[in-house]
Coordinates of N, CA and C in Angstrom, one line a residue:
K1 N 44.3 -5.6 10.5 CA 43.4 -5.2 11.6 C 42.1 -4.6 11.1
M2 N 42.2 -3.8 10.0 CA 40.9 -3.1 9.5 C 40.0 -4.2 8.9
V3 N 40.6 -5.2 8.3 CA 39.7 -6.3 7.7 C 39.0 -7.0 8.8
K4 N 39.7 -7.3 9.9 CA 39.1 -8.0 11.0 C 38.0 -7.1 11.6
E5 N 38.2 -5.8 11.8 CA 37.1 -4.9 12.3 C 35.9 -4.9 11.4
A6 N 36.2 -4.8 10.1 CA 35.1 -4.8 9.1 C 34.3 -6.0 9.2
E7 N 34.9 -7.2 9.3 CA 34.2 -8.4 9.5 C 33.4 -8.4 10.8
E8 N 33.9 -7.9 11.8 CA 33.2 -7.8 13.1 C 31.9 -7.0 13.0
Y9 N 32.1 -5.9 12.3 CA 30.9 -5.0 12.2 C 30.0 -5.3 11.0
A10 N 30.4 -6.2 10.2 CA 29.6 -6.5 9.0 C 28.2 -7.0 9.4
E11 N 28.1 -7.9 10.3 CA 26.9 -8.5 10.8 C 26.0 -7.4 11.5
E12 N 26.7 -6.6 12.3 CA 26.0 -5.5 13.0 C 25.4 -4.5 12.0
D13 N 26.2 -4.2 11.0 CA 25.7 -3.3 9.9 C 24.5 -3.9 9.2
K14 N 24.6 -5.2 8.9 CA 23.6 -5.9 8.2 C 22.3 -5.8 9.0
Q15 N 22.4 -6.0 10.3 CA 21.2 -6.0 11.1 C 20.6 -4.6 11.2
K16 N 21.4 -3.6 11.3 CA 21.0 -2.2 11.3 C 20.2 -1.9 10.0
T17 N 20.8 -2.3 8.9 CA 20.2 -2.1 7.6 C 18.8 -2.7 7.5
E18 N 18.8 -4.0 7.9 CA 17.5 -4.7 7.9 C 16.4 -4.0 8.8
L19 N 16.9 -3.5 9.9 CA 16.0 -2.8 10.8 C 15.5 -1.5 10.2
I20 N 16.4 -0.8 9.6 CA 16.0 0.5 8.9 C 15.0 0.2 7.8
N21 N 15.3 -0.8 7.0 CA 14.4 -1.2 5.9 C 13.0 -1.6 6.4
A22 N 13.0 -2.4 7.4 CA 11.7 -2.9 8.0 C 10.9 -1.7 8.5
K23 N 11.6 -0.7 9.2 CA 10.9 0.5 9.6 C 10.3 1.3 8.5
N24 N 11.1 1.5 7.4 CA 10.7 2.3 6.3 C 9.5 1.6 5.6
E25 N 9.6 0.3 5.4 CA 8.4 -0.4 4.8 C 7.2 -0.3 5.6
A26 N 7.3 -0.4 6.9 CA 6.2 -0.3 7.8 C 5.6 1.1 7.8
E27 N 6.4 2.1 7.8 CA 5.9 3.5 7.7 C 5.2 3.7 6.4
S28 N 5.7 3.1 5.3 CA 5.1 3.3 4.0 C 3.7 2.6 4.0
T29 N 3.6 1.5 4.6 CA 2.3 0.8 4.7 C 1.3 1.6 5.5
I30 N 1.8 2.2 6.6 CA 0.9 3.0 7.5 C 0.4 4.2 6.6
N31 N 1.2 4.8 5.8 CA 0.8 5.9 5.0 C -0.2 5.5 4.0
L32 N 0.0 4.3 3.4 CA -0.9 3.8 2.4 C -2.3 3.5 3.0
I33 N -2.3 2.8 4.1 CA -3.6 2.4 4.7 C -4.4 3.7 5.2
E34 N -3.6 4.6 5.7 CA -4.3 5.9 6.1 C -4.9 6.6 5.0
K35 N -4.2 6.6 3.8 CA -4.8 7.2 2.6 C -6.0 6.4 2.1
S36 N -6.0 5.1 2.2 CA -7.1 4.3 1.7 C -8.3 4.6 2.6
V37 N -8.1 4.6 3.9 CA -9.2 4.9 4.9 C -9.7 6.3 4.6
S38 N -8.9 7.2 4.4 CA -9.3 8.6 4.1 C -10.1 8.7 2.8
D39 N -9.7 7.9 1.8 CA -10.5 7.9 0.5 C -11.8 7.3 0.7
L40 N -11.9 6.3 1.6 CA -13.2 5.6 1.8 C -14.1 6.3 2.8
K41 N -13.5 7.3 3.6 CA -14.1 7.9 4.8 C -15.6 7.5 5.1
D42 N -16.5 7.7 4.2 CA -17.9 7.5 4.6 C -18.4 6.0 4.3
N43 N -17.5 5.3 3.7 CA -17.9 3.9 3.3 C -17.3 2.8 4.1
I44 N -16.7 3.2 5.2 CA -16.3 2.1 6.2 C -16.9 2.4 7.5
T45 N -17.0 1.3 8.3 CA -17.7 1.5 9.6 C -16.7 2.0 10.6
Q46 N -17.2 2.4 11.8 CA -16.3 2.9 12.8 C -15.5 1.7 13.3
D47 N -16.0 0.5 13.4 CA -15.2 -0.7 13.8 C -14.1 -0.9 12.9
E48 N -14.3 -0.7 11.6 CA -13.2 -0.9 10.6 C -12.1 0.2 10.8
K49 N -12.6 1.5 11.1 CA -11.6 2.5 11.3 C -10.8 2.2 12.6
D50 N -11.5 1.7 13.6 CA -10.8 1.4 14.9 C -9.8 0.3 14.7
E51 N -10.2 -0.7 13.9 CA -9.3 -1.8 13.6 C -8.0 -1.3 12.9
V52 N -8.1 -0.4 12.0 CA -7.0 0.2 11.3 C -6.1 1.0 12.3
T53 N -6.8 1.8 13.1 CA -6.1 2.7 14.1 C -5.3 1.8 15.0
K54 N -5.9 0.7 15.5 CA -5.3 -0.2 16.4 C -4.0 -0.8 15.8
A55 N -4.2 -1.3 14.5 CA -3.1 -1.9 13.8 C -2.0 -0.9 13.5
T56 N -2.3 0.3 13.1 CA -1.2 1.2 12.8 C -0.5 1.6 14.1
E57 N -1.2 1.7 15.2 CA -0.6 2.1 16.5 C 0.4 0.9 16.9
E58 N -0.1 -0.3 16.7 CA 0.8 -1.4 17.1 C 2.1 -1.4 16.2
V59 N 2.0 -1.1 15.0 CA 3.2 -1.0 14.1 C 4.1 0.2 14.6
R60 N 3.5 1.3 14.9 CA 4.2 2.5 15.3 C 5.0 2.2 16.6
T61 N 4.3 1.5 17.5 CA 4.9 1.1 18.8 C 6.1 0.1 18.5
A62 N 5.9 -0.8 17.6 CA 7.0 -1.7 17.2 C 8.2 -1.0 16.6
I63 N 7.9 0.0 15.8 CA 9.0 0.8 15.2 C 9.8 1.5 16.3
Q64 N 9.1 2.0 17.3 CA 9.8 2.7 18.4 C 10.7 1.7 19.2
S65 N 10.2 0.5 19.2 CA 11.0 -0.5 20.1 C 12.3 -1.0 19.5
D66 N 12.4 -0.7 18.1 CA 13.6 -1.2 17.4 C 13.7 -2.8 17.4
N67 N 12.6 -3.5 17.7 CA 12.6 -4.9 17.7 C 12.1 -5.4 16.3
I68 N 13.1 -5.9 15.5 CA 12.7 -6.2 14.1 C 11.7 -7.3 14.0
D69 N 11.7 -8.3 14.9 CA 10.6 -9.3 14.8 C 9.3 -8.7 15.1
E70 N 9.2 -7.8 16.1 CA 7.9 -7.2 16.4 C 7.4 -6.3 15.2
I71 N 8.4 -5.6 14.6 CA 8.0 -4.8 13.5 C 7.5 -5.6 12.4
N72 N 8.2 -6.7 12.0 CA 7.7 -7.6 10.9 C 6.4 -8.2 11.2
T73 N 6.2 -8.6 12.4 CA 4.9 -9.3 12.8 C 3.7 -8.3 12.7
T74 N 3.9 -7.1 13.3 CA 2.8 -6.2 13.2 C 2.6 -5.6 11.8
H75 N 3.7 -5.5 11.1 CA 3.6 -5.0 9.7 C 2.9 -6.0 8.8
E76 N 3.1 -7.3 9.0 CA 2.4 -8.3 8.2 C 0.9 -8.2 8.4
A77 N 0.5 -8.0 9.6 CA -0.9 -7.9 9.9 C -1.5 -6.6 9.3
L78 N -0.7 -5.5 9.3 CA -1.2 -4.3 8.7 C -1.2 -4.4 7.2
K79 N -0.3 -5.1 6.6 CA -0.3 -5.3 5.1 C -1.6 -6.0 4.7
K80 N -2.0 -7.0 5.5 CA -3.3 -7.7 5.1 C -4.4 -6.8 5.2
L81 N -4.5 -5.9 6.2 CA -5.6 -4.9 6.3 C -5.5 -3.9 5.1
Q82 N -4.3 -3.5 4.8 CA -4.0 -2.6 3.8 C -4.5 -3.1 2.4
A83 N -4.3 -4.4 2.2 CA -4.8 -5.0 0.9 C -6.3 -4.9 0.8
T84 N -6.9 -5.2 1.9 CA -8.4 -5.1 2.0 C -8.9 -3.7 1.7
Y85 N -8.4 -2.7 2.4 CA -8.9 -1.4 2.2 C -8.5 -0.8 0.9
S86 N -7.3 -1.1 0.3 CA -6.9 -0.6 -1.0 C -7.9 -1.1 -2.0
E87 N -8.3 -2.4 -1.9 CA -9.2 -3.0 -2.8 C -10.6 -2.3 -2.7
K88 N -11.0 -2.0 -1.5 CA -12.3 -1.3 -1.3 C -12.2 0.1 -1.9
A89 N -11.1 0.8 -1.7 CA -11.0 2.2 -2.2 C -10.9 2.1 -3.7
Y90 N -10.3 1.1 -4.3 CA -10.2 1.0 -5.8 C -11.6 0.8 -6.3
K91 N -12.3 -0.1 -5.7 CA -13.7 -0.4 -6.2 C -14.6 0.8 -6.1
Q92 N -14.4 1.5 -5.0 CA -15.2 2.8 -4.8 C -14.9 3.8 -5.9
A93 N -13.6 3.9 -6.2 CA -13.2 4.9 -7.2 C -13.7 4.5 -8.5
A94 N -13.7 3.2 -8.8 CA -14.2 2.7 -10.1 C -15.7 3.0 -10.2
E95 N -16.4 2.7 -9.1 CA -17.9 3.0 -9.1 C -18.2 4.5 -9.3
E96 N -17.4 5.3 -8.6 CA -17.6 6.8 -8.8 C -17.3 7.2 -10.2
K97 N -16.3 6.7 -10.8 CA -15.9 7.0 -12.1 C -17.0 6.6 -13.1
K98 N -17.5 5.4 -12.9 CA -18.5 4.8 -13.8 C -19.8 5.7 -13.7
D99 N -20.2 6.1 -12.5 CA -21.4 6.9 -12.2 C -21.3 8.3 -12.8
S100 N -20.1 8.8 -12.9 CA -20.0 10.2 -13.2 C -19.7 10.4 -14.7
T101 N -19.5 9.4 -15.5 CA -19.3 9.6 -16.9 C -20.4 8.9 -17.8
P102 N -20.9 9.7 -18.7 CA -21.9 9.0 -19.6 C -21.2 8.0 -20.5
T103 N -21.8 6.8 -20.6 CA -21.0 5.7 -21.2 C -21.4 5.4 -22.6
E104 N -22.6 5.5 -23.0 CA -23.0 5.0 -24.3 C -22.2 5.6 -25.5
N105 N -22.2 6.9 -25.6 CA -21.6 7.5 -26.7 C -20.0 7.3 -26.7
K106 N -19.5 7.4 -25.5 CA -18.0 7.3 -25.4 C -17.6 5.9 -25.8
D107 N -18.3 4.8 -25.4 CA -18.0 3.5 -25.8 C -18.0 3.3 -27.3
E108 N -19.1 3.8 -27.9 CA -19.2 3.7 -29.3 C -18.1 4.4 -30.0
E109 N -17.7 5.6 -29.6 CA -16.6 6.3 -30.2 C -15.3 5.5 -30.1
K110 N -15.1 5.0 -28.9 CA -13.8 4.2 -28.7 C -13.8 3.0 -29.6
E111 N -14.9 2.3 -29.7 CA -14.9 1.2 -30.6 C -14.6 1.6 -32.0
A112 N -15.2 2.6 -32.5 CA -15.0 3.1 -33.8 C -13.6 3.5 -34.1
E113 N -13.0 4.2 -33.1 CA -11.6 4.6 -33.2 C -10.7 3.4 -33.3
F114 N -11.0 2.4 -32.4 CA -10.2 1.2 -32.4 C -10.2 0.5 -33.7
E115 N -11.4 0.3 -34.2 CA -11.6 -0.4 -35.5 C -10.8 0.4 -36.6
E116 N -10.9 1.7 -36.6 CA -10.2 2.5 -37.7 C -8.7 2.3 -37.6
K117 N -8.2 2.3 -36.4 CA -6.8 2.1 -36.2 C -6.3 0.7 -36.7
N118 N -7.2 -0.3 -36.5 CA -6.8 -1.6 -36.9 C -6.9 -1.7 -38.5
D119 N -7.8 -1.0 -39.0 CA -8.0 -1.0 -40.5 C -6.7 -0.3 -41.1
E120 N -6.3 0.8 -40.5 CA -5.1 1.5 -41.0 C -3.8 0.6 -41.0
K121 N -3.7 -0.3 -40.1 CA -2.5 -1.1 -40.0 C -2.5 -2.2 -41.0
K122 N -3.6 -2.6 -41.5 CA -3.7 -3.7 -42.5 C -3.1 -3.3 -43.8

């Protein structure tokens, strides 16, 4: 009898697990995109901010609905936005880093250190 019950509930458990995983992944993406937008704050337009807000709200609504297809669909759209804004935030951070550090001397020092290490290995 227990084996039969286990088989009956196995599919239901699998669906619950998939739903929970989909919700967790969607929440994670929401957090990532909100961080990217926060990092970019002054370098994105209000339209871009609105687009992100709309997409995150759609995902949150889908999460509340417990409809895995809706969660996956809205999450996919959000992931595409997330990739765009992560890339922008990364480029911005690289630009800021480049602007804030003097380059000439450090590059020369690094090259010299690198050459010395290679010479030591020979």
